[in-house]
XYZ file of N, CA and C in Angstrom:
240
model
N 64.523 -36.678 56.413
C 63.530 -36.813 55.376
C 63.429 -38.267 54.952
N 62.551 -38.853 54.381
C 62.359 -39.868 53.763
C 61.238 -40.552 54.793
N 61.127 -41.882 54.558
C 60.598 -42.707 55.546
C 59.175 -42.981 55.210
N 58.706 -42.275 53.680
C 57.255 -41.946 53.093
C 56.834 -43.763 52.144
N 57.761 -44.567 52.498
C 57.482 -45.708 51.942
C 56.094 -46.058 51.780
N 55.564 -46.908 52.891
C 54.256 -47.172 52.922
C 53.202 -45.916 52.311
N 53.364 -44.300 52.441
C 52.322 -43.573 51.957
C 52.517 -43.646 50.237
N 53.621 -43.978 49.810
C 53.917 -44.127 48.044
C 53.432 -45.253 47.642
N 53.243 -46.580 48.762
C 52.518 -47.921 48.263
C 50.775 -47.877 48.611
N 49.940 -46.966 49.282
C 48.827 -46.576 49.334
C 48.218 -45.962 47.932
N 49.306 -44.931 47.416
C 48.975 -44.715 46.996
C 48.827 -44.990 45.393
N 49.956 -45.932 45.409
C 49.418 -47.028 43.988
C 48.674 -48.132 44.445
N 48.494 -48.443 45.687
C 46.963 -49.574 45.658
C 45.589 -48.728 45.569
N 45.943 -47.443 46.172
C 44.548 -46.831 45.219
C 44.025 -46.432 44.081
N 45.697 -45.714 43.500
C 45.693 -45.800 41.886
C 44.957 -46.615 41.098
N 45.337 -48.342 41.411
C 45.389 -49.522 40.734
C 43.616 -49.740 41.528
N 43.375 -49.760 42.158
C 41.765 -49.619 42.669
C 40.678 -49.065 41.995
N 41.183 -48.160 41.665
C 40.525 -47.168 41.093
C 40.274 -47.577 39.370
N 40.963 -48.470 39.346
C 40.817 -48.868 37.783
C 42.103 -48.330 36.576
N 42.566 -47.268 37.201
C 43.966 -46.960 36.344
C 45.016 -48.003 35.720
N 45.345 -47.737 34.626
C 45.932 -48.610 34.456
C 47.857 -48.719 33.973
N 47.999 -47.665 34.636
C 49.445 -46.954 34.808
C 49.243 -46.213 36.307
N 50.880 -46.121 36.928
C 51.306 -45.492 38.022
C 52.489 -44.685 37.487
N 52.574 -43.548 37.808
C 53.380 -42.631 37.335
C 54.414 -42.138 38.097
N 55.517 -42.395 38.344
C 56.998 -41.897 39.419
C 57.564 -40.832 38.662
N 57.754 -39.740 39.021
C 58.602 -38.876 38.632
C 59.043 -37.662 39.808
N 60.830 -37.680 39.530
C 61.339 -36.666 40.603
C 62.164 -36.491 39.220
N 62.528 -34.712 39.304
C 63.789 -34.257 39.541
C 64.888 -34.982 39.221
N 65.770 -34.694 38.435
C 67.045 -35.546 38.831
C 67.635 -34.755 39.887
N 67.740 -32.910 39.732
C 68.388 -32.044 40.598
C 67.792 -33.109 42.622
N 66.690 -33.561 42.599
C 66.798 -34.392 43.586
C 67.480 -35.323 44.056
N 67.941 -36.111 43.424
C 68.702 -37.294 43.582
C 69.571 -36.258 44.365
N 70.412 -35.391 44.947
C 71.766 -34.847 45.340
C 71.531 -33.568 45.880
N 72.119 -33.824 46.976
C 72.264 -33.141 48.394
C 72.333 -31.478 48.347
N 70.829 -31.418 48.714
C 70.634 -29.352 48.031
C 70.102 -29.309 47.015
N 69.570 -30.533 46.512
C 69.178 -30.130 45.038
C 67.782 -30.156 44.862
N 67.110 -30.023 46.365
C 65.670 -29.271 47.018
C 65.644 -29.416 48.515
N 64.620 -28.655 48.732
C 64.020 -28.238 49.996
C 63.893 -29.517 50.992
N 63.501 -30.677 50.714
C 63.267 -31.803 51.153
C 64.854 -32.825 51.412
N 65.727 -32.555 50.691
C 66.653 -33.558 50.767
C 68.127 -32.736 51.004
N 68.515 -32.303 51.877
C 69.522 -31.253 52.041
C 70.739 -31.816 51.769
N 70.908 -32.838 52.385
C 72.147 -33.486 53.086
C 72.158 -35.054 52.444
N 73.791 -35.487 52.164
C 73.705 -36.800 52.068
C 72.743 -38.116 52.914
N 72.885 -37.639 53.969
C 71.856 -38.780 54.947
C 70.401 -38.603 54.060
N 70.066 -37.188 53.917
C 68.612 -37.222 53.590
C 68.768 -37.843 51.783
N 69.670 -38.232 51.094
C 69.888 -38.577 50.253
C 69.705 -40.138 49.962
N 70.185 -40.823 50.855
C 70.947 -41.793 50.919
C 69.443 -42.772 51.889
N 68.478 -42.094 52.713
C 67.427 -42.064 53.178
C 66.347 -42.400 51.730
N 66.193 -41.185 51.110
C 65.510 -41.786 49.889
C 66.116 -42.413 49.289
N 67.361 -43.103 48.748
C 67.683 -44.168 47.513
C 66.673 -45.507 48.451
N 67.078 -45.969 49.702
C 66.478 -46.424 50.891
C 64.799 -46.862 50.639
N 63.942 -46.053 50.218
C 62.973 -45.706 50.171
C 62.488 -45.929 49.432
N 63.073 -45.276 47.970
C 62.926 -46.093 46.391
C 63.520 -47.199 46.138
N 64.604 -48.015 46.950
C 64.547 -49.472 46.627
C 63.445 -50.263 47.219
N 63.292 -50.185 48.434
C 61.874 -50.608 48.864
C 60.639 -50.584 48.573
N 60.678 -49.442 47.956
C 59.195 -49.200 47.177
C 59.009 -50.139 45.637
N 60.456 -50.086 45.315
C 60.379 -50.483 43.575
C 60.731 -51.789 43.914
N 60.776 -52.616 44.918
C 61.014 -54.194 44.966
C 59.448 -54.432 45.110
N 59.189 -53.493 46.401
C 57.714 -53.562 46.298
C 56.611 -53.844 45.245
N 56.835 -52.678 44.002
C 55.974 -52.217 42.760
C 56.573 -53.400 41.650
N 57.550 -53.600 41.449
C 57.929 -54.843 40.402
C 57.590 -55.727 40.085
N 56.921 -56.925 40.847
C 55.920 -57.919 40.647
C 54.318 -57.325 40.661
N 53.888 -56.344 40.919
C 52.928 -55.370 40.281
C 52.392 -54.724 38.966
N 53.510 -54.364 38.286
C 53.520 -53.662 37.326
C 54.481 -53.959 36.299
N 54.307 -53.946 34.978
C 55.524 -53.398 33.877
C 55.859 -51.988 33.617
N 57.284 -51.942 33.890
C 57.884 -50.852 33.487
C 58.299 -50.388 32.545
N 57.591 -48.973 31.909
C 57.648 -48.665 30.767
C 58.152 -47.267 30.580
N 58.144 -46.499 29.044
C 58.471 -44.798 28.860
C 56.531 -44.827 28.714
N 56.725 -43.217 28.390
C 55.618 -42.804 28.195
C 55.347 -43.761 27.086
N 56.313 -43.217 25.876
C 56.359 -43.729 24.429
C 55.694 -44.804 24.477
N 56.385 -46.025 25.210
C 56.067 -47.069 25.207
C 54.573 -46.980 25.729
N 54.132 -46.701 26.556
C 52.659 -46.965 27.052
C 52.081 -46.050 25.996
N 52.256 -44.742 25.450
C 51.105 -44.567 23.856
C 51.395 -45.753 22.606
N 52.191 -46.153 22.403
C 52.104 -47.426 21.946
C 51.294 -48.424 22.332
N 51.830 -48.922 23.369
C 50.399 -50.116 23.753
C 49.243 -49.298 23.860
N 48.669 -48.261 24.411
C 47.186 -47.795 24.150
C 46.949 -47.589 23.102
N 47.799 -46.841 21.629
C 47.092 -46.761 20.231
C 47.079 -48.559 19.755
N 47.605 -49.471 19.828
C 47.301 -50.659 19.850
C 46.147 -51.581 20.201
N 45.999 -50.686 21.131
C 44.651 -51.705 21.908
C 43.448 -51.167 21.549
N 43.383 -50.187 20.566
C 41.996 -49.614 19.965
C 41.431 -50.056 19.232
């Protein structure tokens, strides 16, 4: 499993194309660890995505600020 790098960076250059102005990541923690879904059984397939999300998030970092939700309804009730 893993190896979905480039289709997770498509799909925040279309996000960000599109005019959006947030990208949204969310897994599972029960994911992070081996069995803790359908997709990631085994340490390799584990250890495959950490792999995947460092590459992606070195990628996305000079892109974006990283925020909570909280924080981004804050800056939007702000900017009204």
């Amino acid at each position: 499993m893993g190896g979905n790098v480039e289709t997770m960076k498509k799909v925040v250059e279309q996000t960000l194309t599109q005019g959006n102005d947030y990208v949204e990541y969310m897994l599972h923690s029960s994911e992070y660890m081996p069995g803790g879904s359908p997709t990631f059984q085994n340490e390799r397939d584990i250890e495959r995505l950490y792999a995947d999300l460092e590459a992606f998030f070195s990628w996305l970092a000079p892109q974006v600020k990283g925020m909570t939700l909280a924080e981004y309804y804050q800056r939007k009730i702000t900017q009204r």
